[in-house]
Short mmCIF file of C-alpha atoms and ligand atoms in Angstrom, two decimals:
data_model
loop_
_atom_site.label_atom_id
_atom_site.label_comp_id
_atom_site.label_asym_id
_atom_site.label_seq_id
_atom_site.Cartn_x
_atom_site.Cartn_y
_atom_site.Cartn_z
CA UNK A 1431 125.32 73.31 111.86
CA UNK A 1432 128.30 70.52 111.05
CA UNK A 1433 131.65 71.22 110.54
CA UNK A 1434 134.61 69.36 108.96
CA UNK A 1435 137.18 67.52 111.29
CA UNK A 1436 140.37 68.04 110.78
CA UNK A 1437 143.50 66.22 112.24
CA UNK A 1438 145.10 69.17 113.91
CA UNK A 1439 141.42 69.28 115.97
CA UNK A 1440 141.59 65.06 116.87
CA UNK A 1441 144.94 65.02 117.90
CA UNK A 1442 144.63 68.22 120.00
CA UNK A 1443 141.20 67.86 121.59
CA UNK A 1444 140.46 66.47 124.62
CA UNK A 1445 138.34 62.90 125.04
CA UNK A 1446 135.60 64.83 126.16
CA UNK A 1447 135.64 67.45 123.78
CA UNK A 1448 136.83 64.65 120.60
CA UNK A 1449 133.48 62.52 121.65
CA UNK A 1450 132.09 65.62 121.73
CA UNK A 1451 132.61 66.27 118.46
CA UNK A 1452 131.62 63.23 116.68
CA UNK A 1453 128.76 62.83 118.12
CA UNK A 1454 129.33 59.84 120.12
CA UNK A 1455 126.10 58.72 121.62
CA UNK A 1456 127.02 58.00 125.23
CA UNK A 1457 124.37 55.54 126.80
CA UNK A 1458 124.24 55.29 129.92
CA UNK A 1459 125.92 51.56 132.25
CA UNK A 1460 123.17 49.08 130.86
CA UNK A 1461 122.53 51.34 127.93
CA UNK A 1462 118.09 51.16 127.58
CA UNK A 1463 117.44 48.27 129.13
CA UNK A 1464 118.04 50.89 132.37
CA UNK A 1465 116.43 53.23 131.55
CA UNK A 1466 113.54 51.34 130.85
CA UNK A 1467 114.22 49.70 133.89
CA UNK A 1468 113.90 54.02 135.35
CA UNK A 1469 110.44 53.74 134.08
CA UNK A 1470 109.47 51.20 134.70
CA UNK A 1471 110.43 51.41 138.59
CA UNK A 1472 110.12 54.45 138.86
CA UNK A 1473 106.55 55.07 137.61
CA UNK A 1474 107.55 57.96 135.61
CA UNK A 1475 104.13 58.45 133.42
CA UNK A 1476 103.31 61.27 130.91
CA UNK A 1477 102.27 64.07 133.54
CA UNK A 1478 105.33 63.61 135.59
CA UNK A 1479 108.76 66.45 135.32
CA UNK A 1480 111.88 64.77 134.78
CA UNK A 1481 115.07 65.83 135.64
CA UNK A 1482 118.35 63.56 134.03
CA UNK A 1483 121.24 65.21 136.04
CA UNK A 1484 124.85 65.08 133.80
CA UNK A 1485 122.66 64.16 130.44
CA UNK A 1486 125.89 64.07 128.20
CA UNK A 1487 124.81 64.70 124.93
CA UNK A 1488 121.00 63.62 125.48
CA UNK A 1489 120.72 59.75 124.84
CA UNK A 1490 118.60 58.96 128.63
CA UNK A 1491 117.20 62.55 127.62
CA UNK A 1492 115.85 61.14 124.34
CA UNK A 1493 114.89 58.33 125.55
CA UNK A 1494 112.33 58.91 128.56
CA UNK A 1495 111.12 61.66 125.82
CA UNK A 1496 110.21 58.40 123.28
CA UNK A 1497 108.64 56.18 125.78
CA UNK A 1498 107.44 58.09 128.44
CA UNK A 1499 106.35 61.69 126.02
CA UNK A 1500 106.80 63.08 129.21
CA UNK A 1501 108.13 66.53 129.86
CA UNK A 1502 111.70 66.78 130.71
CA UNK A 1503 114.91 69.17 131.21
CA UNK A 1504 118.42 67.54 130.09
CA UNK A 1505 121.73 68.82 132.36
CA UNK A 1506 124.69 68.82 131.83
CA UNK A 1507 128.15 71.12 133.41
CA UNK A 1508 129.31 70.78 130.05
CA UNK A 1509 128.92 73.45 127.75
CA UNK A 1510 129.96 71.87 124.82
CA UNK A 1511 128.01 68.41 125.48
CA UNK A 1512 124.68 70.93 125.94
CA UNK A 1513 125.00 72.28 122.09
CA UNK A 1514 125.65 68.94 121.07
CA UNK A 1515 122.36 67.82 122.80
CA UNK A 1516 120.85 71.63 121.35
CA UNK A 1517 122.07 70.44 117.99
CA UNK A 1518 120.19 66.94 117.66
CA UNK A 1519 117.99 66.57 114.87
CA UNK A 1520 114.90 64.53 116.82
CA UNK A 1521 114.47 67.90 119.64
CA UNK A 1522 112.90 69.50 116.40
CA UNK A 1523 110.34 66.94 117.00
CA UNK A 1524 110.45 66.72 120.78
CA UNK A 1525 110.17 71.24 121.70
CA UNK A 1526 107.37 70.94 123.90
CA UNK A 1527 109.20 68.18 126.10
CA UNK A 1528 112.71 68.34 126.09
CA UNK A 1529 114.82 72.05 127.21
CA UNK A 1530 118.72 71.19 127.63
CA UNK A 1531 120.38 73.39 130.11
CA UNK A 1532 124.13 74.33 131.74
CA UNK A 1533 124.31 73.43 135.13
CA UNK A 1534 126.13 72.26 138.34
CA UNK A 1535 124.77 68.40 139.53
CA UNK A 1536 125.83 69.44 143.53
CA UNK A 1537 123.90 73.79 143.37
CA UNK A 1538 121.14 72.18 140.79
CA UNK A 1539 118.95 75.30 139.67
CA UNK A 1540 115.52 74.65 140.82
CA UNK A 1541 113.36 74.93 144.47
CA UNK A 1542 112.37 72.12 146.32
CA UNK A 1543 109.78 69.77 145.43
CA UNK A 1544 109.96 70.35 141.51
CA UNK A 1545 110.37 67.16 139.82
CA UNK A 1546 109.00 63.77 140.01
CA UNK A 1547 111.27 61.86 139.03
CA UNK A 1548 115.89 62.91 138.46
CA UNK A 1549 117.74 60.45 137.19
CA UNK A 1550 121.08 60.31 137.01
CA UNK A 1551 122.69 57.83 134.01
CA UNK A 1552 126.03 56.66 135.11
CA UNK A 1553 126.82 60.79 136.05
CA UNK A 1554 127.58 60.93 139.55
CA UNK A 1555 130.44 59.20 139.34
CA UNK A 1556 131.99 62.63 137.29
CA UNK A 1557 130.41 64.70 140.48
CA UNK A 1558 133.74 64.66 142.83
CA UNK A 1559 130.93 66.13 146.43
CA UNK A 1560 128.53 62.72 145.29
CA UNK A 1561 127.00 63.32 148.71
CA UNK A 1562 126.02 67.28 147.39
CA UNK A 1563 124.93 66.38 144.10
CA UNK A 1564 122.98 63.47 146.36
CA UNK A 1565 121.17 66.24 148.52
CA UNK A 1566 120.53 67.99 144.99
CA UNK A 1567 118.46 65.65 143.41
CA UNK A 1568 116.47 65.07 146.97
CA UNK A 1569 115.66 67.78 147.49
CA UNK A 1570 114.55 69.53 143.31
CA UNK A 1571 112.60 66.13 143.65
CA UNK A 1572 108.90 66.12 145.05
CA UNK A 1573 107.64 64.01 148.36
CA UNK A 1574 106.64 60.77 147.54
CA UNK A 1575 109.14 60.53 143.73
CA UNK A 1576 111.48 59.19 143.63
CA UNK A 1577 115.64 59.29 142.34
CA UNK A 1578 117.32 57.03 140.04
CA UNK A 1579 121.13 56.38 139.97
CA UNK A 1580 122.51 54.31 137.37
CA UNK A 1581 126.46 53.46 138.99
CA UNK A 1582 128.80 51.58 138.11
CA UNK A 1583 131.13 49.78 140.29
CA UNK A 1584 134.18 47.34 140.62
CA UNK A 1585 132.69 43.79 141.44
CA UNK A 1586 136.59 43.02 140.77
CA UNK A 1587 139.10 44.98 142.10
CA UNK A 1588 140.91 46.63 138.26
CA UNK A 1589 144.87 46.86 137.70
CA UNK A 1590 146.47 50.18 138.92
CA UNK A 1591 147.82 50.80 135.55
CA UNK A 1592 143.84 50.93 133.87
CA UNK A 1593 142.88 52.69 137.33
CA UNK A 1594 144.98 55.12 136.39
CA UNK A 1595 144.90 55.86 132.32
CA UNK A 1596 141.32 55.63 132.63
CA UNK A 1597 141.88 59.26 135.35
CA UNK A 1598 144.20 60.27 133.22
CA UNK A 1599 141.82 59.79 129.64
CA UNK A 1600 138.82 61.54 130.57
CA UNK A 1601 140.35 63.69 133.04
CA UNK A 1602 138.73 62.43 136.53
CA UNK A 1603 139.00 60.79 139.49
CA UNK A 1604 137.49 57.77 140.17
CA UNK A 1605 138.22 55.05 142.62
CA UNK A 1606 137.43 51.11 142.43
CA UNK A 1607 134.28 51.76 144.10
CA UNK A 1608 132.50 48.35 144.49
CA UNK A 1609 128.29 48.56 145.30
CA UNK A 1610 128.51 49.26 149.98
CA UNK A 1611 130.22 52.25 148.36
CA UNK A 1612 127.72 54.09 146.87
CA UNK A 1613 125.18 51.87 149.46
CA UNK A 1614 127.18 53.13 151.15
CA UNK A 1615 126.73 56.82 149.89
CA UNK A 1616 122.67 56.79 149.63
CA UNK A 1617 122.36 55.35 152.93
CA UNK A 1618 123.89 58.31 154.30
CA UNK A 1619 121.20 61.15 152.67
CA UNK A 1620 117.41 60.91 153.73
CA UNK A 1621 116.16 59.23 150.83
CA UNK A 1622 114.92 55.69 151.39
CA UNK A 1623 116.78 52.85 149.18
CA UNK A 1624 113.73 51.30 147.11
CA UNK A 1625 114.83 49.07 145.18
CA UNK A 1626 118.33 47.99 143.57
CA UNK A 1627 118.31 45.80 140.43
CA UNK A 1628 122.60 44.97 140.42
CA UNK A 1629 124.35 43.51 135.99
CA UNK A 1630 126.63 42.56 134.38
CA UNK A 1631 128.34 44.83 132.05
CA UNK A 1632 129.61 43.48 128.04
CA UNK A 1633 132.60 42.89 127.36
CA UNK A 1634 133.30 43.32 123.35
CA UNK A 1635 136.11 41.46 121.23
CA UNK A 1636 138.90 42.60 119.70
CA UNK A 1637 136.93 42.07 116.28
CA UNK A 1638 133.81 44.46 117.79
CA UNK A 1639 136.31 47.33 119.14
CA UNK A 1640 138.02 47.17 115.44
CA UNK A 1641 134.65 46.77 113.91
CA UNK A 1642 132.57 49.92 115.81
CA UNK A 1643 135.47 52.06 115.84
CA UNK A 1644 136.18 51.73 111.75
CA UNK A 1645 132.22 52.12 111.59
CA UNK A 1646 132.67 55.20 114.49
CA UNK A 1647 135.38 57.62 112.65
CA UNK A 1648 134.31 56.08 108.43
CA UNK A 1649 130.68 57.89 110.23
CA UNK A 1650 132.84 61.17 111.60
CA UNK A 1651 131.93 64.44 108.28
CA UNK A 1652 136.83 64.30 108.83
CA UNK A 1653 138.90 65.31 106.18
CA UNK A 1654 140.77 61.88 104.92
CA UNK A 1655 143.79 62.51 107.13
CA UNK A 1656 141.52 63.10 110.22
CA UNK A 1657 139.64 60.16 110.04
CA UNK A 1658 142.83 57.88 110.55
CA UNK A 1659 143.92 59.54 113.64
CA UNK A 1660 140.55 58.99 114.89
CA UNK A 1661 140.35 55.38 114.26
CA UNK A 1662 143.81 55.35 116.17
CA UNK A 1663 142.99 57.80 118.77
CA UNK A 1664 139.74 56.00 119.81
CA UNK A 1665 140.40 52.19 119.20
CA UNK A 1666 142.95 53.19 122.42
CA UNK A 1667 140.28 54.21 124.43
CA UNK A 1668 138.05 51.57 123.33
CA UNK A 1669 140.74 49.10 123.62
CA UNK A 1670 141.15 50.42 127.72
CA UNK A 1671 137.87 50.65 128.57
CA UNK A 1672 136.84 47.58 127.27
CA UNK A 1673 139.81 45.94 129.05
CA UNK A 1674 138.30 48.40 132.41
CA UNK A 1675 134.83 46.77 131.70
CA UNK A 1676 136.40 43.34 133.03
CA UNK A 1677 135.92 44.29 135.87
CA UNK A 1678 133.25 46.03 136.26
CA UNK A 1679 128.58 45.46 137.16
CA UNK A 1680 126.32 48.32 137.79
CA UNK A 1681 123.49 48.94 139.71
CA UNK A 1682 119.77 51.09 138.38
CA UNK A 1683 119.41 52.63 142.27
CA UNK A 1684 115.93 53.90 142.78
CA UNK A 1685 115.33 55.69 145.81
CA UNK A 1686 112.18 57.35 147.36
CA UNK A 1687 111.32 60.65 149.03
CA UNK A 1688 109.10 59.63 152.16
CA UNK A 1689 107.82 61.75 153.90
CA UNK A 1690 109.04 60.92 157.05
CA UNK A 1691 111.25 57.88 157.67
CA UNK A 1692 109.63 54.37 157.16
CA UNK A 1693 109.45 51.90 160.86
CA UNK A 1694 111.61 49.98 160.60
CA UNK A 1695 111.44 46.19 159.43
CA UNK A 1696 111.99 43.04 160.16
CA UNK A 1697 110.01 39.99 157.81
CA UNK A 1698 110.75 42.32 154.54
CA UNK A 1699 111.25 45.89 152.91
C1 SAM B 172 129.41 59.15 131.87
S1 SAM B 172 128.64 60.92 131.31
C2 SAM B 172 127.26 60.09 131.09
C3 SAM B 172 126.08 59.78 130.01
C4 SAM B 172 124.42 60.37 129.93
N1 SAM B 172 123.98 60.27 130.94
C5 SAM B 172 123.55 59.08 128.86
O1 SAM B 172 122.78 58.60 130.19
O2 SAM B 172 123.90 59.43 128.03
C6 SAM B 172 128.93 61.82 132.80
C7 SAM B 172 128.80 63.69 132.42
O3 SAM B 172 128.53 63.90 133.59
C8 SAM B 172 128.59 65.46 133.19
N2 SAM B 172 129.02 66.00 134.63
C9 SAM B 172 130.17 66.03 135.38
N3 SAM B 172 130.67 66.48 136.38
C10 SAM B 172 128.93 67.77 136.24
C11 SAM B 172 127.79 68.53 137.64
N4 SAM B 172 128.85 68.37 138.89
N5 SAM B 172 126.63 68.46 137.36
C12 SAM B 172 126.39 67.98 135.94
N6 SAM B 172 127.25 66.73 135.23
C13 SAM B 172 128.22 66.82 135.07
C14 SAM B 172 130.00 65.72 132.69
O4 SAM B 172 129.83 66.01 131.53
C15 SAM B 172 129.31 64.51 131.44
O5 SAM B 172 128.69 64.65 130.89
#
């Protein structure tokens, strides 16, 4: 149930708790277009079993269920995120398709060869041991199934202060990873790099940031003084994100679990 948010809560909550509380939709890099690409490129069908690692409040999980009506499990390490995902009204009409569970991407609570597709919408970057996470994605994927990992990468090195502020805000430890960083991690798994789609990200103007933050703050069930503090906090956060976006691109990395490594190829993969 949604309870009224107070000024004290807005001031004290961490970034993660705050976004879960106000139900700010956390989309993967590239938003729904990346999800559409994942669905098409990994051939998800109605009878596919899909896992969404780092599902947050379930944006990608719901999108895939809407598009394909397949069974999908959303997993996140944050109990707050899973609690919020489980209160989504959409869930009522998807009870037979979607399940949200608390779990760690580095130690997935599933048997080998469980899923046709394992995807992650920008969350692998938040997992401390990315190689271990990729090994886990591969382990629970069926042979000839796909792993789809969506990730930001820097096309230009960002100023050090931006990165520091991002890490402080989210209590994480991202580094100025470039495309090669991700390709190197994937190359060191038993997964085949099947397709890589790269794109630039949209950088909103200050006017767009203001309008967005006002809309989110106004739509929140908060006391009037809490709304004012929320608006200020959100504006600071989104301005920082927009600054960071100037240096970012993203990739939709499609990886396949083969039975055995493919023979080397000279004239095209
Ligand atoms: C940027 S959000 C991802 C957005 C989401 N995938 C979507 O499409 O809506 C990153 C998420 O990764 C989760 N996370 C961080 N470390 C994790 C881990 N070890 N295992 C699973 N989830 C993790 C965080 O709790 C957070 O919800």
